[in-house]
Structure formats: structure tokens, C-alpha cells
PDB file of C-alpha atoms in Angstrom:
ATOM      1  CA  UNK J   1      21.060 -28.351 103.605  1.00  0.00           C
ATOM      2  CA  UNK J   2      20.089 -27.082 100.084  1.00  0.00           C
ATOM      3  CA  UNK J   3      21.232 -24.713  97.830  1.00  0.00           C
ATOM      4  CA  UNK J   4      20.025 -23.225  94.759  1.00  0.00           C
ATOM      5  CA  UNK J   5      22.077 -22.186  91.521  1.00  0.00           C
ATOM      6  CA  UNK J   6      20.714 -19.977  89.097  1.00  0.00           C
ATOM      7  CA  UNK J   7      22.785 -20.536  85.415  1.00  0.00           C
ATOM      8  CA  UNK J   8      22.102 -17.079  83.653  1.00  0.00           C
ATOM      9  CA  UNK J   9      22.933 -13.967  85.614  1.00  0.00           C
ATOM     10  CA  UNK J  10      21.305 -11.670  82.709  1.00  0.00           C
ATOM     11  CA  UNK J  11      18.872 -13.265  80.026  1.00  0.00           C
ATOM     12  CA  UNK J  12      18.576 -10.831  77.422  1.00  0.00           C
ATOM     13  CA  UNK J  13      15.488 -11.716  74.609  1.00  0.00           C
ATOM     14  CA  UNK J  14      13.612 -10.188  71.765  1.00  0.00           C
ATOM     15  CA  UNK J  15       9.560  -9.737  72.224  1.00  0.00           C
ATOM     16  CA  UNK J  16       7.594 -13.133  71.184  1.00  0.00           C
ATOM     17  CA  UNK J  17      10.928 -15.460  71.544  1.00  0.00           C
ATOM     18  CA  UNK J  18      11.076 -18.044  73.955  1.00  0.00           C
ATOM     19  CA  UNK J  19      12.527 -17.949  76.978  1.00  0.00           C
ATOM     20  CA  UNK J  20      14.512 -20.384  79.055  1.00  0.00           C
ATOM     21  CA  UNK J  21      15.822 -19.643  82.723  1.00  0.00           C
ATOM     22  CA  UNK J  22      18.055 -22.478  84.032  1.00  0.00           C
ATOM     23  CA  UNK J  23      17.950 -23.353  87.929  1.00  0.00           C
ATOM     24  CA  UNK J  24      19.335 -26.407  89.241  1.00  0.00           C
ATOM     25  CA  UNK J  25      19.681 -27.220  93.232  1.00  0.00           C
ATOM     26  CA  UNK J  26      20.921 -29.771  95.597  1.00  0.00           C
ATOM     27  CA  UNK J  27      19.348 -31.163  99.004  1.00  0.00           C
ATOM     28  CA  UNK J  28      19.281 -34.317 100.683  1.00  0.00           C
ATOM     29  CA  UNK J  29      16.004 -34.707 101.270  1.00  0.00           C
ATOM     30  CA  UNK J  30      12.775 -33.906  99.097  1.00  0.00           C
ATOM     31  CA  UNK J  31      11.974 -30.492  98.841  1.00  0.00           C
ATOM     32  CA  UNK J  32       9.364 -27.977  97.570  1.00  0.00           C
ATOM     33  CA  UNK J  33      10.552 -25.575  94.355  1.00  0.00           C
ATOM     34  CA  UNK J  34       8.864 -22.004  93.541  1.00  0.00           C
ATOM     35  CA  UNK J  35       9.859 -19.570  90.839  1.00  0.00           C
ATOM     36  CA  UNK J  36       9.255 -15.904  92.179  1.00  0.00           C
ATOM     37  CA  UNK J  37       9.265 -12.539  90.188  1.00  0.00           C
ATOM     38  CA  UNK J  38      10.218  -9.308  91.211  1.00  0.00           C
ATOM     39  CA  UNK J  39       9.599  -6.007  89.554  1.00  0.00           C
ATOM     40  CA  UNK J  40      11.217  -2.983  89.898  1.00  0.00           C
ATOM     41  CA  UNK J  41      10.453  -1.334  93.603  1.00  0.00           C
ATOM     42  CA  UNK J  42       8.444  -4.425  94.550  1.00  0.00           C
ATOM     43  CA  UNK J  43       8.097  -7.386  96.646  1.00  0.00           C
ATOM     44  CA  UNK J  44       8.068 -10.764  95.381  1.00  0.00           C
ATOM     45  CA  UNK J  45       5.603 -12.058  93.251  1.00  0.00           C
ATOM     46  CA  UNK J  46       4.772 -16.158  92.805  1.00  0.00           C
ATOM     47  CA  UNK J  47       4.438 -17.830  89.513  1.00  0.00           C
ATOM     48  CA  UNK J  48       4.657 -20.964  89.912  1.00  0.00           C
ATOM     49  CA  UNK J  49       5.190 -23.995  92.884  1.00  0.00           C
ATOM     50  CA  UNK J  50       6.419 -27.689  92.360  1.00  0.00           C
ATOM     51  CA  UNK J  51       5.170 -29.442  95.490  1.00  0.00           C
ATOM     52  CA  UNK J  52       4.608 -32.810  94.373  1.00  0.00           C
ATOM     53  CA  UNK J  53       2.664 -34.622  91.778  1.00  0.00           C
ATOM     54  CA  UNK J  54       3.053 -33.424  87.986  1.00  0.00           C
ATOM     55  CA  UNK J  55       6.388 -32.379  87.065  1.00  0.00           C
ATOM     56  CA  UNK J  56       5.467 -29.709  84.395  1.00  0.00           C
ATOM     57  CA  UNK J  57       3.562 -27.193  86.216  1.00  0.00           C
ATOM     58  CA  UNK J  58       2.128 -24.283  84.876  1.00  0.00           C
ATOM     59  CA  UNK J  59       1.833 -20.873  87.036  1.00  0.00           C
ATOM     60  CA  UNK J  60       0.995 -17.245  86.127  1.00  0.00           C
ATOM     61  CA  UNK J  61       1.462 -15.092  83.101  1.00  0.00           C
ATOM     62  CA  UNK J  62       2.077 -17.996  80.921  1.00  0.00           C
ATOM     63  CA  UNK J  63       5.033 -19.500  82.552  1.00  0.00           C
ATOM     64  CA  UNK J  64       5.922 -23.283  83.224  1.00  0.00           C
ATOM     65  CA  UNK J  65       8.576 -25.130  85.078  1.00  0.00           C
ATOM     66  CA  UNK J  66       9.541 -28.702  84.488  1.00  0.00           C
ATOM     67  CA  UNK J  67      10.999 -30.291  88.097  1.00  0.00           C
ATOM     68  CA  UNK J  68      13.410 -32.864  87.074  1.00  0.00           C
ATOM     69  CA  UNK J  69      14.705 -34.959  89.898  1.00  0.00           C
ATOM     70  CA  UNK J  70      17.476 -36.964  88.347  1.00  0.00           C
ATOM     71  CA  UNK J  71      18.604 -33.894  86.444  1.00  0.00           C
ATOM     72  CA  UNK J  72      18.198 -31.492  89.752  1.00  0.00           C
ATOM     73  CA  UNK J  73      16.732 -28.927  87.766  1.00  0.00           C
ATOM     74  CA  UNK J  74      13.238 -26.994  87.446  1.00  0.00           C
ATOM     75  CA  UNK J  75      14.034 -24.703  84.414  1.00  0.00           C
ATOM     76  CA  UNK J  76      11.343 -21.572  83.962  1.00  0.00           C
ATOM     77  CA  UNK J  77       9.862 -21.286  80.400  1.00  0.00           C
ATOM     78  CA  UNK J  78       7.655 -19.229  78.761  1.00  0.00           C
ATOM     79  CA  UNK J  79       6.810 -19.858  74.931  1.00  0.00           C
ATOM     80  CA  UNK J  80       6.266 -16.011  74.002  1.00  0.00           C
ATOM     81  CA  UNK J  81       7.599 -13.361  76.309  1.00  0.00           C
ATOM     82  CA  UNK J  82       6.289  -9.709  76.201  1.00  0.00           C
ATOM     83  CA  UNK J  83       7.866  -6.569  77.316  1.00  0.00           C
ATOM     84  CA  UNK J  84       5.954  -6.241  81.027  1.00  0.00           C
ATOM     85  CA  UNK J  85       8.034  -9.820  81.440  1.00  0.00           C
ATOM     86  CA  UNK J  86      11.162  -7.565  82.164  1.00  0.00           C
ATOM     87  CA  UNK J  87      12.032  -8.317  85.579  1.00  0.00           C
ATOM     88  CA  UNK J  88      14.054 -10.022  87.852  1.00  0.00           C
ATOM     89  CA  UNK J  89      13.399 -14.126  88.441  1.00  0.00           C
ATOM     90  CA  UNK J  90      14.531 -16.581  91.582  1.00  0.00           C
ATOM     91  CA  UNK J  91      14.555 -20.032  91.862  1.00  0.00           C
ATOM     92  CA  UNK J  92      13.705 -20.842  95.687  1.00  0.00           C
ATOM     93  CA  UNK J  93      14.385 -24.124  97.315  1.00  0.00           C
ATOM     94  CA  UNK J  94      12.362 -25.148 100.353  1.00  0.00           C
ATOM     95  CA  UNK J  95      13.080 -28.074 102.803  1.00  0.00           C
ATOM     96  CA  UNK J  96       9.599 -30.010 103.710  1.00  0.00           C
ATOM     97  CA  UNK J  97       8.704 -29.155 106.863  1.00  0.00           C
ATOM     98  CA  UNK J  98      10.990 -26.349 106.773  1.00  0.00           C
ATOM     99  CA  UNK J  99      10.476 -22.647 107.758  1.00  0.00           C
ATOM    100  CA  UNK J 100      13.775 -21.430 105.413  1.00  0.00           C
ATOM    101  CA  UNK J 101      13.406 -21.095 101.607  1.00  0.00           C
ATOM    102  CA  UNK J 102      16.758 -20.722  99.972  1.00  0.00           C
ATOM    103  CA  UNK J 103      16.757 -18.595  97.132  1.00  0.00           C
ATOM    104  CA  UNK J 104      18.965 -18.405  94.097  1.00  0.00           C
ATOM    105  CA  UNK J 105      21.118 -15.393  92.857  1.00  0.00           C
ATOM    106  CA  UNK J 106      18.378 -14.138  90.669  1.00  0.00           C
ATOM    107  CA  UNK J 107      18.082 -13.777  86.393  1.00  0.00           C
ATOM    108  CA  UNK J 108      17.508 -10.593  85.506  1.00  0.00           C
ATOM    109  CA  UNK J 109      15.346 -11.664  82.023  1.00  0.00           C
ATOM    110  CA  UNK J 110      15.344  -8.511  80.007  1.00  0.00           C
ATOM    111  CA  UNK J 111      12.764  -8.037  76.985  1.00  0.00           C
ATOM    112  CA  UNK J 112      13.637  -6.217  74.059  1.00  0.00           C
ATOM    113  CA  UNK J 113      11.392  -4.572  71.602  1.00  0.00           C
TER     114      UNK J 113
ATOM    115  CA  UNK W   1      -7.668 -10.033 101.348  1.00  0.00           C
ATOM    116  CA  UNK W   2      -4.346 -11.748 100.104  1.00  0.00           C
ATOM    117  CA  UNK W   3      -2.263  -9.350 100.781  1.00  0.00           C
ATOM    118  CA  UNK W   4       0.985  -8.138 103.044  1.00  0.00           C
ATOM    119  CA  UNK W   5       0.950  -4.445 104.030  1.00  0.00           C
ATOM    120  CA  UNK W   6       4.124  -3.444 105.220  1.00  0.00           C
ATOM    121  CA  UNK W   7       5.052   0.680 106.134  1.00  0.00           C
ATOM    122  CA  UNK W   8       7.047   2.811 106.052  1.00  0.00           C
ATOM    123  CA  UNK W   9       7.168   2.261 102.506  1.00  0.00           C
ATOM    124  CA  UNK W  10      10.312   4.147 102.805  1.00  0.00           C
ATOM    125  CA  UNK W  11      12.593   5.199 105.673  1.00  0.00           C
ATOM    126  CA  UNK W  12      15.777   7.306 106.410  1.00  0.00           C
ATOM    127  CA  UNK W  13      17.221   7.404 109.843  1.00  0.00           C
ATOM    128  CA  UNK W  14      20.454   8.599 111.530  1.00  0.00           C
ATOM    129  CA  UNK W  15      22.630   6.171 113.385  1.00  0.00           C
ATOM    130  CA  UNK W  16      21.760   7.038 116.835  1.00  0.00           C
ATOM    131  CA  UNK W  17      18.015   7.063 115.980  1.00  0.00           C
ATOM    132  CA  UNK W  18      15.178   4.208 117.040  1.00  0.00           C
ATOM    133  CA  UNK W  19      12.448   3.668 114.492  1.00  0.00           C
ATOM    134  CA  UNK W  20      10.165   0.342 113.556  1.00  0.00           C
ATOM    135  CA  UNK W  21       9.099  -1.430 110.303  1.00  0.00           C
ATOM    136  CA  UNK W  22       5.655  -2.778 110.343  1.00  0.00           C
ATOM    137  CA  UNK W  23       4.167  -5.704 108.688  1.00  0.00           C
ATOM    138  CA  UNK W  24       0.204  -6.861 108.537  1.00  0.00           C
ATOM    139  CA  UNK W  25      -1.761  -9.844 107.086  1.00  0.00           C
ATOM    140  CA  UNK W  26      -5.070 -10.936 107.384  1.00  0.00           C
ATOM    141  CA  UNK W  27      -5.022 -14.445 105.394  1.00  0.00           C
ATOM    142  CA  UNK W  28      -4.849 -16.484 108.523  1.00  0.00           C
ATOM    143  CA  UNK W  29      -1.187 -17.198 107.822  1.00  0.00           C
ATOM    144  CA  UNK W  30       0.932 -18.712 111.010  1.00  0.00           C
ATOM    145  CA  UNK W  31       4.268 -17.981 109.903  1.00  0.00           C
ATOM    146  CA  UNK W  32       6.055 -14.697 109.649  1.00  0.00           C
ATOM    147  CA  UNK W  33       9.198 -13.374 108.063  1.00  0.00           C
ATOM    148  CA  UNK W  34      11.917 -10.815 108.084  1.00  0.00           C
ATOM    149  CA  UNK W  35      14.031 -10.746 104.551  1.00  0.00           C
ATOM    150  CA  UNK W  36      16.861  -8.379 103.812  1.00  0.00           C
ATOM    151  CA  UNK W  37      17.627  -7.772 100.682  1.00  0.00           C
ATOM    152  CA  UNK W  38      20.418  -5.726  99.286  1.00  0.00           C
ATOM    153  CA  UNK W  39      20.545  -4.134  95.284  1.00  0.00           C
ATOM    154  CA  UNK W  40      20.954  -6.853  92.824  1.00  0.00           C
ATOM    155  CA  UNK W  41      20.418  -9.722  95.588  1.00  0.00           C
ATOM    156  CA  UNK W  42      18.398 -12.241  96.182  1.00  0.00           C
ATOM    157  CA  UNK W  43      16.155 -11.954  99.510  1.00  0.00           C
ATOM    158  CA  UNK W  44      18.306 -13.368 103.000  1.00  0.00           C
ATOM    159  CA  UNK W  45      16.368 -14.767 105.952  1.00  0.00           C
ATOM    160  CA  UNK W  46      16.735 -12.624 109.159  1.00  0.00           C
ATOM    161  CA  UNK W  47      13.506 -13.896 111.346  1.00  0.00           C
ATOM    162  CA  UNK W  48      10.708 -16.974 111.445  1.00  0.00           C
ATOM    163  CA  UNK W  49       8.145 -16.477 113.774  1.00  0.00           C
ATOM    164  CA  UNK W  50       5.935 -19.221 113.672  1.00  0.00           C
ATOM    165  CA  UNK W  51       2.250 -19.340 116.019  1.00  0.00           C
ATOM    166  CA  UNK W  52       3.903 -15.810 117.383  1.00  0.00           C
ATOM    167  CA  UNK W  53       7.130 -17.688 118.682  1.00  0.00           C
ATOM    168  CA  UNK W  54      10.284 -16.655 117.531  1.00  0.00           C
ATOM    169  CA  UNK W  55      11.574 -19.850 115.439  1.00  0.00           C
ATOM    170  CA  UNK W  56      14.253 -18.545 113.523  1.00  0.00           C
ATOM    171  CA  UNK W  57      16.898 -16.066 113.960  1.00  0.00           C
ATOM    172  CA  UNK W  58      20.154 -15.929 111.457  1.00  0.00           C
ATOM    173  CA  UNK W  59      22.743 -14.564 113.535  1.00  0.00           C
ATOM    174  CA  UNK W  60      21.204 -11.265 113.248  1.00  0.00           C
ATOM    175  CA  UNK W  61      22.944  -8.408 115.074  1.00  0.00           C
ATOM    176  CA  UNK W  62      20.976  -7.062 118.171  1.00  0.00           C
ATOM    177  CA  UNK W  63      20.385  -4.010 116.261  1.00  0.00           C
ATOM    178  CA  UNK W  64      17.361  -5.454 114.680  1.00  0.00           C
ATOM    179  CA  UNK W  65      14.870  -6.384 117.063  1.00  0.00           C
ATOM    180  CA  UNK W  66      11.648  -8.592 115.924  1.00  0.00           C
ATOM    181  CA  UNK W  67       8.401  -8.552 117.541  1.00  0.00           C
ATOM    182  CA  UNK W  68       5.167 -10.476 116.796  1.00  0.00           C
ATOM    183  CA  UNK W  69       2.504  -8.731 119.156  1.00  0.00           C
ATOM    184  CA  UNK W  70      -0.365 -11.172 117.333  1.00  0.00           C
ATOM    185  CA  UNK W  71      -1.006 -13.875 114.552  1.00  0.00           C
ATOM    186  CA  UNK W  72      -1.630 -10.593 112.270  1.00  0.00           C
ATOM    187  CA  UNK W  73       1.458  -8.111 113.019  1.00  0.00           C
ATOM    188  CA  UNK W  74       4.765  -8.231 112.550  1.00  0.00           C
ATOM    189  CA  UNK W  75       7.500  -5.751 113.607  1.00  0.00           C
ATOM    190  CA  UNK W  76      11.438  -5.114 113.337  1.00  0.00           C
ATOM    191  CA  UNK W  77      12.481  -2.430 115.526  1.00  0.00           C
ATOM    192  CA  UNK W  78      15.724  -0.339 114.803  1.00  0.00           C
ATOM    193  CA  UNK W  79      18.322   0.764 116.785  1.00  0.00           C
ATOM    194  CA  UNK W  80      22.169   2.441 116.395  1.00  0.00           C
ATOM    195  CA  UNK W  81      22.172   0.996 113.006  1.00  0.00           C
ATOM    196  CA  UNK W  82      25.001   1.138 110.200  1.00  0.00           C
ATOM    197  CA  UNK W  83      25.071   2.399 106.542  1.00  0.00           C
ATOM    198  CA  UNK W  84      25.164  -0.749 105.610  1.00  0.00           C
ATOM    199  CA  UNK W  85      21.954  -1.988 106.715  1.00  0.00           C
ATOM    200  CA  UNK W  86      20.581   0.374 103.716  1.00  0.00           C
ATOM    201  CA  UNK W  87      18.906  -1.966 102.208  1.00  0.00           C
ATOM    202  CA  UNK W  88      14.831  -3.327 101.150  1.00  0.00           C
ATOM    203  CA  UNK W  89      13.609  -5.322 104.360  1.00  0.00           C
ATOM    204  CA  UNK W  90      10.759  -7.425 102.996  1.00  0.00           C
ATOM    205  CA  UNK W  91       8.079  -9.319 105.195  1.00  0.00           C
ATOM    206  CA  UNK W  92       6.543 -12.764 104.164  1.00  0.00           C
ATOM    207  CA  UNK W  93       3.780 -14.900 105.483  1.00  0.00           C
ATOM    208  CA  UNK W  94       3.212 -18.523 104.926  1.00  0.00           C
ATOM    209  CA  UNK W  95       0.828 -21.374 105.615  1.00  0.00           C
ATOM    210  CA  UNK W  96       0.748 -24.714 105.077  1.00  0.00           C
ATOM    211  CA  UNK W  97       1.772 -24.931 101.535  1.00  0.00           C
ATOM    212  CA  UNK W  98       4.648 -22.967 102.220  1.00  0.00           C
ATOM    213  CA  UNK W  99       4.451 -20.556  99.458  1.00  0.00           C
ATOM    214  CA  UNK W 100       5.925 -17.034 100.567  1.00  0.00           C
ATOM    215  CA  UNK W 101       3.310 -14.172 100.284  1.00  0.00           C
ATOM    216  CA  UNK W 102       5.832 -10.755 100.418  1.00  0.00           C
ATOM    217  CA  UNK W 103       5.226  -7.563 100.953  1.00  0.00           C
ATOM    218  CA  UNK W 104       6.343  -4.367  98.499  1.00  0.00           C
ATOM    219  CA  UNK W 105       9.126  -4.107 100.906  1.00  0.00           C
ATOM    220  CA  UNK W 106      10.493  -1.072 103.346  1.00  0.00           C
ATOM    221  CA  UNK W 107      13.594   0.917 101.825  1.00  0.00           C
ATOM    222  CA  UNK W 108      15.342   1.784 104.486  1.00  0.00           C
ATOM    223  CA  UNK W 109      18.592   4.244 104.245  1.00  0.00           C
ATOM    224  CA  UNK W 110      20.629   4.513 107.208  1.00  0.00           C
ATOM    225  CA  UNK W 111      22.759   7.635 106.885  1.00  0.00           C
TER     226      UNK W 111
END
């Protein structure tokens, strides 16, 4: 089974800071690892997938993710974050071969002017 | 078109009342999901229907009823629900790279 822990309930930032948001997760067998973004009233949005290959990979809206195996942990990170960034984030664990993806409890990143 | 249409956008029913969410995609996508998700929650997995076959159900009460008529429509049909079902019910399709493409979601308030 896997499971998905997101550090940072709220991450509160000023515009044009960097941004961190922590996720770690646990499974026994290799899995897939998505950050998703949801705005206000909306579905979820992708930014970025790990599915194998390159451990830093870069997704939309200038995000990046770094999938660190021994470390269990594929942090979000964006150099610069702008107001329209308010939202909320989840970390999402996936199972290859799996239909379930297991999302974590959500970071609500919130951009101050 | 890379896109999930799902409607009513939103919904208010009664507890004694039958109504059905809808959910459409035309990417080719062979998988199809129910999420619930509740204010200030992350999304939980109701249904998988995978090739129109019901993979995946969570222990959902008999209340909710999915349907996949074809590869392109998915549907969760309502009945004697409780207030606390109020919540956003979110459809998702997948292929093989088993990234999630959701819908804006269906509010649904049951009164």
C-alpha cells in the first residue's frame, strides 16, 4: 500500500520568494508521483509527473519537483511565486500498474502581496 | 479536445429525490473515475471503471450508483441520499501514463 504525507498544512509567502512544499510517501513497490493544483471552485489541475528517468522534473507555471528515493520525498519548488500561485497543492502517489492514486492532505500555499 | 466535461455544474436535491451526475471525454482515455471530495480535503476514490468494466469500488454505499454506458460517458446516479454526501464529486480519466485528467467538479448539496 502507499501513503502520502504532506509536511505544511498552510504555506504562507510574500510575492517573488521562493517556495518550498514538502511531500514525502511510503510504498513497497516503485511508484509514479504527480503534484496537482487546485483553484478555488475547480477541478484538479497537473503540474508536474515523476514517472521514471530524471529526478528533477520540471512541469507547468514554473514549478519543479525533485523525486528522491532514499529520502522518500518529491518536494514542489518554484524559484519566484506570483499571486495567481494562490491555491491549494497535493502530492499524489500512484502504484505502477495501479488504477488508485493516493493523494496527500493538501498545502494550501498562500501568496501575499 | 483535452478536456473532462462534467454537469450539473451544481446540484441541490432532497433526500427522497433521484438525480444523475454526468461526466464526458473525448481523449480516447480507458479509465474512468468517481472522486468525492469534501471542503478542505483532498479528493477520495469512490469508482474505477476501466474498458467500461467496473474495476474499482471503495465500499461505497448503494446510494451512489455508477454507470459507464461507453468508452466516452460516465455517470453516478443518486438516490435517498444524506446531508452528508454534500460535497464536490469530481470525474477523472486516465490512460496509459496514468496522469489524472479532472473535471471542474459537480457541487452537490443534499438538503
Amino acid at each position: 500500500a502507499q501513503s502520502v504525507t504532506q509536511l505544511d498544512s498552510q504555506v504562507p509567502v510574500f510575492e517573488e520568494a521562493p517556495v518550498e512544499l514538502r511531500c514525502n510517501y511510503s510504498s513497497s513497490v516503485s511508484v509514479y508521483l504527480f503534484w496537482y493544483v487546485q483553484y478555488p471552485n475547480q477541478g484538479l489541475q497537473l503540474l508536474l509527473k515523476y514517472l521514471s528517468g530524471s529526478t528533477l522534473v520540471k512541469g507547468i507555471n514554473g514549478f519543479e519537483a525533485e523525486f528522491n528515493k532514499s529520502q522518500t520525498s518529491f518536494h514542489l519548488r518554484k524559484p519566484s511565486v506570483h499571486i495567481s500561485d494562490t491555491a491549494e497543492y497535493f502530492c499524489a502517489v500512484r502504484g505502477g500498474g495501479g488504477f488508485k492514486t493516493i493523494f496527500g492532505a493538501g498545502t494550501r500555499l498562500f501568496v501575499k502581496a | 479536445d483535452t478536456e473532462v466535461t462534467q454537469t450539473p455544474k451544481h446540484l441541490v436535491m432532497g433526500m427522497t429525490n433521484k438525480k444523475s451526475l454526468k461526466c464526458e471525454q473525448h481523449m480516447g482515455h480507458r479509465a474512468m473515475y468517481w472522486y468525492k471530495q469534501k471542503a478542505k480535503k483532498p479528493p477520495e476514490l469512490m469508482f474505477v471503471y476501466s474498458y467500461e468494466k467496473l474495476s474499482i469500488n471503495e465500499s461505497v454505499p448503494s446510494r451512489f450508483s455508477p454507470e459507464c454506458p461507453n468508452s466516452s460517458l460516465l455517470n453516478l446516479h443518486l438516490h435517498a441520499l444524506q446531508p452528508e454526501d454534500s460535497a464536490l464529486y469530481l470525474c477523472a480519466s486516465s490512460q496509459r501514463d496514468n496522469v489524472l485528467t479532472f473535471g471542474a467538479g459537480s457541487r452537490l448539496t443534499v438538503l
